[in-house]
Coordinates of C-alpha atoms in Angstrom, one line a residue:
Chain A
X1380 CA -102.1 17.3 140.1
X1381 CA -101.7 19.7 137.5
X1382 CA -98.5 18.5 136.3
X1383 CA -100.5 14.9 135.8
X1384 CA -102.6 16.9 133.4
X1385 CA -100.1 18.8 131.2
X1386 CA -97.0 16.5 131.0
X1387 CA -99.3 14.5 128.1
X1388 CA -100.0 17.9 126.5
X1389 CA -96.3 18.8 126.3
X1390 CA -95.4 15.3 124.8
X1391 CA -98.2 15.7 122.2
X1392 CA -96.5 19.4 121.1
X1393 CA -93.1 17.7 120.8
X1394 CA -94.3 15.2 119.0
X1395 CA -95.6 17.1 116.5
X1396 CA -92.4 19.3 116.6
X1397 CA -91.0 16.2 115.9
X1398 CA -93.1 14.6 113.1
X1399 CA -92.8 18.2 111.7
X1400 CA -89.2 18.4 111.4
X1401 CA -89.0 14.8 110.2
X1402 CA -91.4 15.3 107.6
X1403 CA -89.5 18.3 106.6
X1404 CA -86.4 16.7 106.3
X1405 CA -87.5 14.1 104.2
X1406 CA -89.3 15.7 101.7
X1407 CA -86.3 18.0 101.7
X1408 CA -84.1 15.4 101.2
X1409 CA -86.2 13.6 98.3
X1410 CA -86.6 17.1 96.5
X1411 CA -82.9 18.2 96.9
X1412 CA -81.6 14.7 95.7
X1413 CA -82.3 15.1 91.6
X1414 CA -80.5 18.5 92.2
X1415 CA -77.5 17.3 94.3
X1416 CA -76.9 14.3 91.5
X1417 CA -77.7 17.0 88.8
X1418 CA -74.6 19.2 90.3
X1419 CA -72.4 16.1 91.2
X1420 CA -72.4 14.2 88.1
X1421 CA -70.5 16.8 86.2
X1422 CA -67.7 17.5 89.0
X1423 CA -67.6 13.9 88.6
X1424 CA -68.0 13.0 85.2
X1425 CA -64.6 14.3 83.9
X1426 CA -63.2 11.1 85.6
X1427 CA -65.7 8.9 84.0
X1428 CA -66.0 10.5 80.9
X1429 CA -62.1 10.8 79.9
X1430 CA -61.4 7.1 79.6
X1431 CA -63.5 6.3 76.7
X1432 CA -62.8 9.6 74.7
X1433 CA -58.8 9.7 75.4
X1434 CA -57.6 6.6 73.0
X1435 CA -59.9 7.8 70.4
X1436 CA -59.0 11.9 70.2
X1437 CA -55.7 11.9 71.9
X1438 CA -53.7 8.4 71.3
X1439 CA -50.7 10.1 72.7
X1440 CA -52.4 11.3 76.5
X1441 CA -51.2 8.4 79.3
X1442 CA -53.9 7.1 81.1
X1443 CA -55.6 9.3 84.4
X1444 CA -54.6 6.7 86.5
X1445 CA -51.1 5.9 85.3
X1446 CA -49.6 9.3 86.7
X1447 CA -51.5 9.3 89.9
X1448 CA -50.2 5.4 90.5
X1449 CA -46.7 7.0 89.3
X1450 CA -46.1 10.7 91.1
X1451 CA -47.7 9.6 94.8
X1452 CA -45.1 7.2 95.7
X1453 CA -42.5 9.2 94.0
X1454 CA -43.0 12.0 96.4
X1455 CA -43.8 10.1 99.5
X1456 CA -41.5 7.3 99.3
X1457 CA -38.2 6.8 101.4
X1458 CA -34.9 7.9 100.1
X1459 CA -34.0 3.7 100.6
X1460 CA -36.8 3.3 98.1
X1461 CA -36.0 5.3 95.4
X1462 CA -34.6 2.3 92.9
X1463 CA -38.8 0.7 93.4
X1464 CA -39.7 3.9 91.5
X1465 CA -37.9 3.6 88.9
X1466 CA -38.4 0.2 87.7
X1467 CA -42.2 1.2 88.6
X1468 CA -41.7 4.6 86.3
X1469 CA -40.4 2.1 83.5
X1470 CA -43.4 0.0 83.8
X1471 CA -45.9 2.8 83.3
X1472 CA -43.8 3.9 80.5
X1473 CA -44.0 0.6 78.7
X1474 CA -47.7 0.6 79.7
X1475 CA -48.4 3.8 78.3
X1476 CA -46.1 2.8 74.7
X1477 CA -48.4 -0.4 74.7
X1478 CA -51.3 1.9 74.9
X1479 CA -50.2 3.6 72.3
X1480 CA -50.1 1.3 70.1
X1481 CA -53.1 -0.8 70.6
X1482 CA -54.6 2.7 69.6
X1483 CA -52.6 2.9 66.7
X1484 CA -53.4 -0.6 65.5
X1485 CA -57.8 -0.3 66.5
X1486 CA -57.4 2.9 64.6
X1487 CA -56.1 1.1 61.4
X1488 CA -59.0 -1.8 61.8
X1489 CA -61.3 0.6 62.1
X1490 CA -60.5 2.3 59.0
X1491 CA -60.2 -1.5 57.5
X1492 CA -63.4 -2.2 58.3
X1493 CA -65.6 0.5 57.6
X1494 CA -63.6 2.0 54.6
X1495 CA -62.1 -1.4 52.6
X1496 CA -59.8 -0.8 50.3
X1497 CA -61.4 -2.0 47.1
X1498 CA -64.6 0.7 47.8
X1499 CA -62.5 3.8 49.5
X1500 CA -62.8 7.1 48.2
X1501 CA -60.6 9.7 50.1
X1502 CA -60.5 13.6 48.8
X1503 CA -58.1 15.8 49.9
X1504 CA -57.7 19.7 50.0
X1505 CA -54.3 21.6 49.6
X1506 CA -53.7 25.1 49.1
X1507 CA -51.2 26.9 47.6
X1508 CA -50.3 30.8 48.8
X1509 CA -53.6 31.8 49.0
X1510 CA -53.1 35.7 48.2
X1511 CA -55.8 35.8 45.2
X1512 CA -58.6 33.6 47.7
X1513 CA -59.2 33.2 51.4
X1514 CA -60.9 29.9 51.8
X1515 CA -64.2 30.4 53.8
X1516 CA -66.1 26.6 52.9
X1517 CA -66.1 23.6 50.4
X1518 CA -68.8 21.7 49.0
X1519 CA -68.3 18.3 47.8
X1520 CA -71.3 16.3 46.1
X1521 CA -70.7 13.1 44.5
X1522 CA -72.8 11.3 41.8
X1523 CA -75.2 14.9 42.5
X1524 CA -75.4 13.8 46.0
X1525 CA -74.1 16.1 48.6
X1526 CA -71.4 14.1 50.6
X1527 CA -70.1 17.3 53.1
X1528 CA -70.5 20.9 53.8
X1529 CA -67.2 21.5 55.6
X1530 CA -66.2 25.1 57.0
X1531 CA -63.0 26.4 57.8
X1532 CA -61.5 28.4 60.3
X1533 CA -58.7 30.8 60.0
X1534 CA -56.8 28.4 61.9
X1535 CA -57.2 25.7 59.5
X1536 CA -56.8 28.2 56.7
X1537 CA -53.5 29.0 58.3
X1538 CA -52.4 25.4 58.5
X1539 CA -53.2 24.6 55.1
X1540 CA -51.1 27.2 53.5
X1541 CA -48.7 26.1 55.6
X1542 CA -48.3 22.9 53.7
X1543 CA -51.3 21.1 55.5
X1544 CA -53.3 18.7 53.8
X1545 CA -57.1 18.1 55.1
X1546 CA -58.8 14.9 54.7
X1547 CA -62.0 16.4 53.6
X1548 CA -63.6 13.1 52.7
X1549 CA -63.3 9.5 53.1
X1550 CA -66.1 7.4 52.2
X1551 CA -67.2 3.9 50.1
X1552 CA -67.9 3.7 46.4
X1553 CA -68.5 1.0 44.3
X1554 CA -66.2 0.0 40.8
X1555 CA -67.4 2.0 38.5
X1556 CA -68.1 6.2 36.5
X1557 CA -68.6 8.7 39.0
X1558 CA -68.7 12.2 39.1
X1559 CA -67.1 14.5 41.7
X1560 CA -68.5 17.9 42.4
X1561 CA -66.5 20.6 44.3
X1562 CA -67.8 24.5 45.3
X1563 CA -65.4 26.6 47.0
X1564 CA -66.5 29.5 49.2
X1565 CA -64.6 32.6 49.6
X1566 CA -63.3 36.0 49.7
X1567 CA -62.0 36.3 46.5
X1568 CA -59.6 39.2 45.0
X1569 CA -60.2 42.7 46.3
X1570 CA -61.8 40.8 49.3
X1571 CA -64.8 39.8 46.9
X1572 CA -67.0 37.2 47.9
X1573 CA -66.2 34.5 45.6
X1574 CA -67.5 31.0 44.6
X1575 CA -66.2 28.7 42.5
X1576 CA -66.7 25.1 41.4
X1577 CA -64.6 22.6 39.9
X1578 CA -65.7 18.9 38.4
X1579 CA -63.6 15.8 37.5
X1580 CA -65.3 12.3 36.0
X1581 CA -63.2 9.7 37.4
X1582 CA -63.7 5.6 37.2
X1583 CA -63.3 3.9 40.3
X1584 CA -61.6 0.7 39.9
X1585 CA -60.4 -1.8 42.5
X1586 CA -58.3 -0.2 45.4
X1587 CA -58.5 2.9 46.7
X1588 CA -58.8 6.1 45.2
X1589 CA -57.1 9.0 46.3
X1590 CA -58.3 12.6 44.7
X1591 CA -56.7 16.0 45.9
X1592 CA -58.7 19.1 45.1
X1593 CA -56.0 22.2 44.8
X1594 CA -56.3 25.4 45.1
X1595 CA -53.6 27.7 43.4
X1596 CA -52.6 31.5 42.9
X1597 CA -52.3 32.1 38.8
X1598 CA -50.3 34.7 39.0
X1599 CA -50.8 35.8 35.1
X1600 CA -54.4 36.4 35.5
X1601 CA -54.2 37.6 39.2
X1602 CA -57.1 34.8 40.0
X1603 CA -57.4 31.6 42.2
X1604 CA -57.4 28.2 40.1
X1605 CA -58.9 25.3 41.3
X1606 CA -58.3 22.0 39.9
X1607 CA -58.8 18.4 40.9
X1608 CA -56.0 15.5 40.8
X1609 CA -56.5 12.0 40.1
X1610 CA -53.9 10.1 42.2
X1611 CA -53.9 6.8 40.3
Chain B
X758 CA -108.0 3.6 139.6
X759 CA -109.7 5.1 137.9
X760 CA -107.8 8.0 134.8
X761 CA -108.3 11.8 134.7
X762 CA -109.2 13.2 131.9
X763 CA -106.4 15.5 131.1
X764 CA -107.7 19.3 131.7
X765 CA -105.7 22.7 130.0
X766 CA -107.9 21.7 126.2
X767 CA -106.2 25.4 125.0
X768 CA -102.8 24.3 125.5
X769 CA -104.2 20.4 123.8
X770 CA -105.7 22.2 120.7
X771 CA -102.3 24.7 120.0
X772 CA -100.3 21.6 120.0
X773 CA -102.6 19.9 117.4
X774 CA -102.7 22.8 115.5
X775 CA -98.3 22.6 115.4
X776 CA -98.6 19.4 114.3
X777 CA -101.0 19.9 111.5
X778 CA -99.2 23.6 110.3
X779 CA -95.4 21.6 110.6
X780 CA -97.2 18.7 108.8
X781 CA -98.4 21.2 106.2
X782 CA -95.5 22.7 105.5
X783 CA -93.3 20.2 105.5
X784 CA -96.0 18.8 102.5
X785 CA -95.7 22.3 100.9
X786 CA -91.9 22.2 100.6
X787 CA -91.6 19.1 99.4
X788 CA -94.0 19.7 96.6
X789 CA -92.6 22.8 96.3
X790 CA -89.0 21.5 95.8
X791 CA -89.8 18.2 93.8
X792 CA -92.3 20.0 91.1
X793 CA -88.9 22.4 90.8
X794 CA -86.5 19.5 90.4
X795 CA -89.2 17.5 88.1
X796 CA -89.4 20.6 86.0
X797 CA -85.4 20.4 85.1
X798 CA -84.2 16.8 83.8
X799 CA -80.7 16.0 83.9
X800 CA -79.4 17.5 80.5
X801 CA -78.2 14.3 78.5
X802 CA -74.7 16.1 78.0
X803 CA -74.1 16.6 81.5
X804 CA -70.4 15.3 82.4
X805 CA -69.8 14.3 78.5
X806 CA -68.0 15.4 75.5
X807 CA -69.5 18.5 73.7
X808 CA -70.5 17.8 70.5
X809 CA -68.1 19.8 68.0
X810 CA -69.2 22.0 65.3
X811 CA -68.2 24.9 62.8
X812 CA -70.5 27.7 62.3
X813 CA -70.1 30.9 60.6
X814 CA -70.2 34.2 62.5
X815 CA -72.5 37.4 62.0
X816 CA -69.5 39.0 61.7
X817 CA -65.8 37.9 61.5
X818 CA -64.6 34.5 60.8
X819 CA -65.9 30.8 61.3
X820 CA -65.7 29.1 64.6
X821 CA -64.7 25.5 65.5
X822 CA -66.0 24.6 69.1
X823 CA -62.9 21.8 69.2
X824 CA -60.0 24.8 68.6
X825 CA -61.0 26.4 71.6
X826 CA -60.3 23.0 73.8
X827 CA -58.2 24.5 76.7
X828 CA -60.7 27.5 77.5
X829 CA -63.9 27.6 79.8
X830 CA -66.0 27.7 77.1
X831 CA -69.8 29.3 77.4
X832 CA -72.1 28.2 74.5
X833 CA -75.5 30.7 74.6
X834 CA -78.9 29.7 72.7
X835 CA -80.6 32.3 71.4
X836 CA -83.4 33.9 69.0
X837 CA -84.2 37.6 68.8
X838 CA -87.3 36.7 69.6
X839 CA -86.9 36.0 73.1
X840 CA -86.3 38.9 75.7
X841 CA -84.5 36.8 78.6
X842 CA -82.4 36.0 76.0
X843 CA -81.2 39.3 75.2
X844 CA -81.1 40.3 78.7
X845 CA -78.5 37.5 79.3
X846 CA -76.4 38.2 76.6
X847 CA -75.7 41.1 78.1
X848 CA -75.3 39.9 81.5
X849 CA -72.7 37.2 79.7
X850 CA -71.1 40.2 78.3
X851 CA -70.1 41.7 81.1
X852 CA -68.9 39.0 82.8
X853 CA -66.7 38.2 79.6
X854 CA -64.9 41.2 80.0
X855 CA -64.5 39.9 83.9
X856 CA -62.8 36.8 83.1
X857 CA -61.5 36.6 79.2
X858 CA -58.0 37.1 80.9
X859 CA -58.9 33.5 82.6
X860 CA -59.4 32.2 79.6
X861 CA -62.9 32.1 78.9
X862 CA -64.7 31.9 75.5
X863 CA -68.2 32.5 74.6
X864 CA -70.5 32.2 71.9
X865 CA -74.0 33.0 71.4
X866 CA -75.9 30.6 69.4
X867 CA -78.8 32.2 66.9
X868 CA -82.0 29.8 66.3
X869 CA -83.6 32.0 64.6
X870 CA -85.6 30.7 61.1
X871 CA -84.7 34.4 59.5
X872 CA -81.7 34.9 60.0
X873 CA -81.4 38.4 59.0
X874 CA -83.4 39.0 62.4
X875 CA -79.9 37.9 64.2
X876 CA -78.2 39.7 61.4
X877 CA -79.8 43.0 62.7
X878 CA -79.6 42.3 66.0
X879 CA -76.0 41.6 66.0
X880 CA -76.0 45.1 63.9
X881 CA -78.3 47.0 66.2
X882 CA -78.0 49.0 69.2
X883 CA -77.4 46.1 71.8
X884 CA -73.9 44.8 70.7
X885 CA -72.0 41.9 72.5
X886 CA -68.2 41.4 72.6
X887 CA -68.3 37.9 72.0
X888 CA -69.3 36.2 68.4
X889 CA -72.9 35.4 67.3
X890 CA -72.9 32.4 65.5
X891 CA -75.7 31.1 63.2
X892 CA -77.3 27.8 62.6
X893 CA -79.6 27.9 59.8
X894 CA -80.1 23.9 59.2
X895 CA -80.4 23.7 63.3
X896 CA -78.2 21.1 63.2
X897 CA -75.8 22.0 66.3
X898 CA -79.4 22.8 68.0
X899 CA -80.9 19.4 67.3
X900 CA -77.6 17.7 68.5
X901 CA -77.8 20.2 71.7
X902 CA -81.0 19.3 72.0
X903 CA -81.9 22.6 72.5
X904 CA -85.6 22.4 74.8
X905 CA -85.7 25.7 76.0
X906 CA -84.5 29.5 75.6
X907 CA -82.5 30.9 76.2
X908 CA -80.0 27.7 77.6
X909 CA -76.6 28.3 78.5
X910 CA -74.0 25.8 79.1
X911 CA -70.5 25.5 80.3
X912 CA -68.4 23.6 78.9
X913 CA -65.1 23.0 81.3
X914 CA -61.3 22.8 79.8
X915 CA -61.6 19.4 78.6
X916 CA -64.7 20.2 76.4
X917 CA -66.7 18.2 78.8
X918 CA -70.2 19.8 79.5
X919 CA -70.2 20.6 83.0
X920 CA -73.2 23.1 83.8
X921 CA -76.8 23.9 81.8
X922 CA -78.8 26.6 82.5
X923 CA -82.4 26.3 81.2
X924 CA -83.6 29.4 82.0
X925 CA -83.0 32.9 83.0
X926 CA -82.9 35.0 86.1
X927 CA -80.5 37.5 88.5
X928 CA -81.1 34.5 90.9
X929 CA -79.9 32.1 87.6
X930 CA -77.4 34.3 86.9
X931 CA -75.5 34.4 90.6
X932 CA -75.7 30.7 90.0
X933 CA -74.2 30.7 86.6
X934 CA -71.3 33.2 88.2
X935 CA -70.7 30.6 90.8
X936 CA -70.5 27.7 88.1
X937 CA -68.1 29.7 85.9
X938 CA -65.3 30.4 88.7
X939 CA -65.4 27.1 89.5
X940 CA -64.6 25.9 86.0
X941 CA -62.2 29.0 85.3
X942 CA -60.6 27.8 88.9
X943 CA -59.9 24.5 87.6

């Protein structure tokens, strides 16, 4: 008889071993899942995420996809097959031109569109030998109205005195006077810090307007010289 | 027939009381665990581009986050301020000089309104190896969205933001170790 009377006893303990372990799992489960997506997402984002930023950063990088639909069958393929490939290689090549230059072309709409040509305003900056000024940052304000702050790194430095030209600015105005405002930032001779602005009055007509601020060695006077060129 | 009443009420009331303690601590963990995972939301950069910037250095020359595209790059918040935040520049510190040869760049971030308070600290006693950067406008802490300090994240070879810490701790800091190889790995 006593078995009669403890069986139910036993099935009430597992059971609540059971409901236990459930309940654990579950609300394990529920709290773990915000951190398992949390972790995931980025191991999986690169995927996701490269698609929309490679036409507009890097016009030249192929598409993810293109070179793991290319190498696979490349490697796995049958000798017999190898002439496939190659017509297939072609395709992705002529894929990857027409990429190319569908991001070549949205680039120049873009710049169409938000920049026309009867309001742009583009300023350059161009340096020449550099042994009197190490650029460190320029100012450029426009009609008293500051239009960018832009620093440079020694990299950039580096590429600009090797015959670089930065697009500092590019921007609308309408047909009209205007002032442009330039402050140059920067260790100057004797490894001085130095600051130095230059102006130019310039009327904007219709089409663009290119301006190049330059930055030059005066030998004679051992000083940087910074001047401003209208290109008409 | 008539049913017995089932006898042994010990071993009837220690099974009731498993059921309730499981119950209760199954409860416990799962408030435990959720009030943790409510307290960190997803980071909005998580698995996207990081935003680029140039800032100039305490000392030395300007940095451009976009030039360094190619490394394991680790971006620090900081303000002199906060103590966590100097204990884990150091702890970044030392695992710079592990991995630099991997390719790993860092850069600690100051908030600080007075900036000479960075100025001294980058000056001070407790120097790093890796550049301190300042943001007096808090612009490239506004597009961070910067919520908590110190907050540390890893930005993977692509410049894609891969990891955020929020916080600080040794057991934060195993995790950030972990993170790190796997992005140097990559």
């Amino acid at each position: 008889m006593s078995h009669v009377v403890s069986r139910p006893s036993f099935l009430a303990a597992r059971k609540g071993w059971a409901v236990g372990l459930v309940a654990a799992m579950i609300g394990l489960s529920l709290a773990a899942s915000p951190a398992i997506a949390q972790n995931a997402a980025p191991a999986a984002a690169p995927a996701n995420a490269a698609p929309p930023s490679a036409p507009a950063s890097t016009p030249a990088a192929p598409p993810a996809g293109a070179d793991a639909a290319a190498t696979p069958p490349a490697a796995d393929a049958p000798a017999d097959a190898a002439p496939d490939t190659r017509g297939l290689d072609q395709e992705v090549q002529g894929l990857k031109k027409d990429v190319v230059d569908l991001n070549r072309d949205l680039f120049v709409l873009e710049e169409e569109l938000l920049f026309p040509a009867n309001t742009q305003v583009a300023v350059f900056l161009s340096m020449d030998v550099g042994d009197f000024f190490a650029l460190d940052s320029v100012q450029l304000k426009i009609d008293q109205k500051e239009v960018i702050n832009y620093l440079y790194t020694p990299r950039e430095v580096e590429a600009l005195l090797r015959g670089g030209v930065h697009r500092l600015y590019l921007g609308n105005l309408k047909v009209g006077k205007h002032e442009l405002v330039a402050f140059f930032s920067g260790k100057g001779p004797n490894d001085r810090d130095y600051k130095r602005g230059a102006n130019l009055s310039f009327e904007k007509g219709i089409g663009a307007k290119y301006l190049e601020l330059k930055i030059n060695d005066r030998q004679r006077k051992q000083q940087p010289e910074f001047e401003i060129k209208d290109w008409e | 027939m008539r049913l017995q009443r089932p006898k042994g009420p010990v071993l009837r009331r220690v099974c009731l009381w498993w059921r309730c303690v499981s119950t209760a601590l199954a409860v416990l963990i799962a408030l435990v665990a959720g009030t943790a995972s409510l307290a960190q939301p997803t980071y909005f950069l998580l698995g996207h581009e990081a935003p680029d910037f140039a800032l100039r250095a305490v000392a030395g020359s300007n940095v451009r986050l976009s030039e360094h595209r190619g490394d394991v790059v680790v971006l620090s918040f900081w303000s002199s301020r906060c103590s966590p935040c100097r204990t884990q520049l150091a702890a970044l510190d030392k695992s710079l000089a592990t991995y630099r040869s991997a390719g790993l760049q860092m850069y600690g971030i100051n908030v600080d309104d007075d900036q000479t308070r960075a100025i001294e600290f980058a000056h001070g006693g407790q120097t790093v190896n890796f550049a301190l950067l300042l943001d007096p406008a808090k612009a490239v802490s506004r597009r961070y969205e910067v919520d908590n300090l110190p907050m540390t994240l890893l930005i993977d070879r692509n410049g894609i933001v891969r990891y955020v810490l929020r916080d600080y701790s040794a057991k934060s800091d195993d995790l950030y170790l972990q993170q790190l190889r796997t992005l140097l790995n990559e």
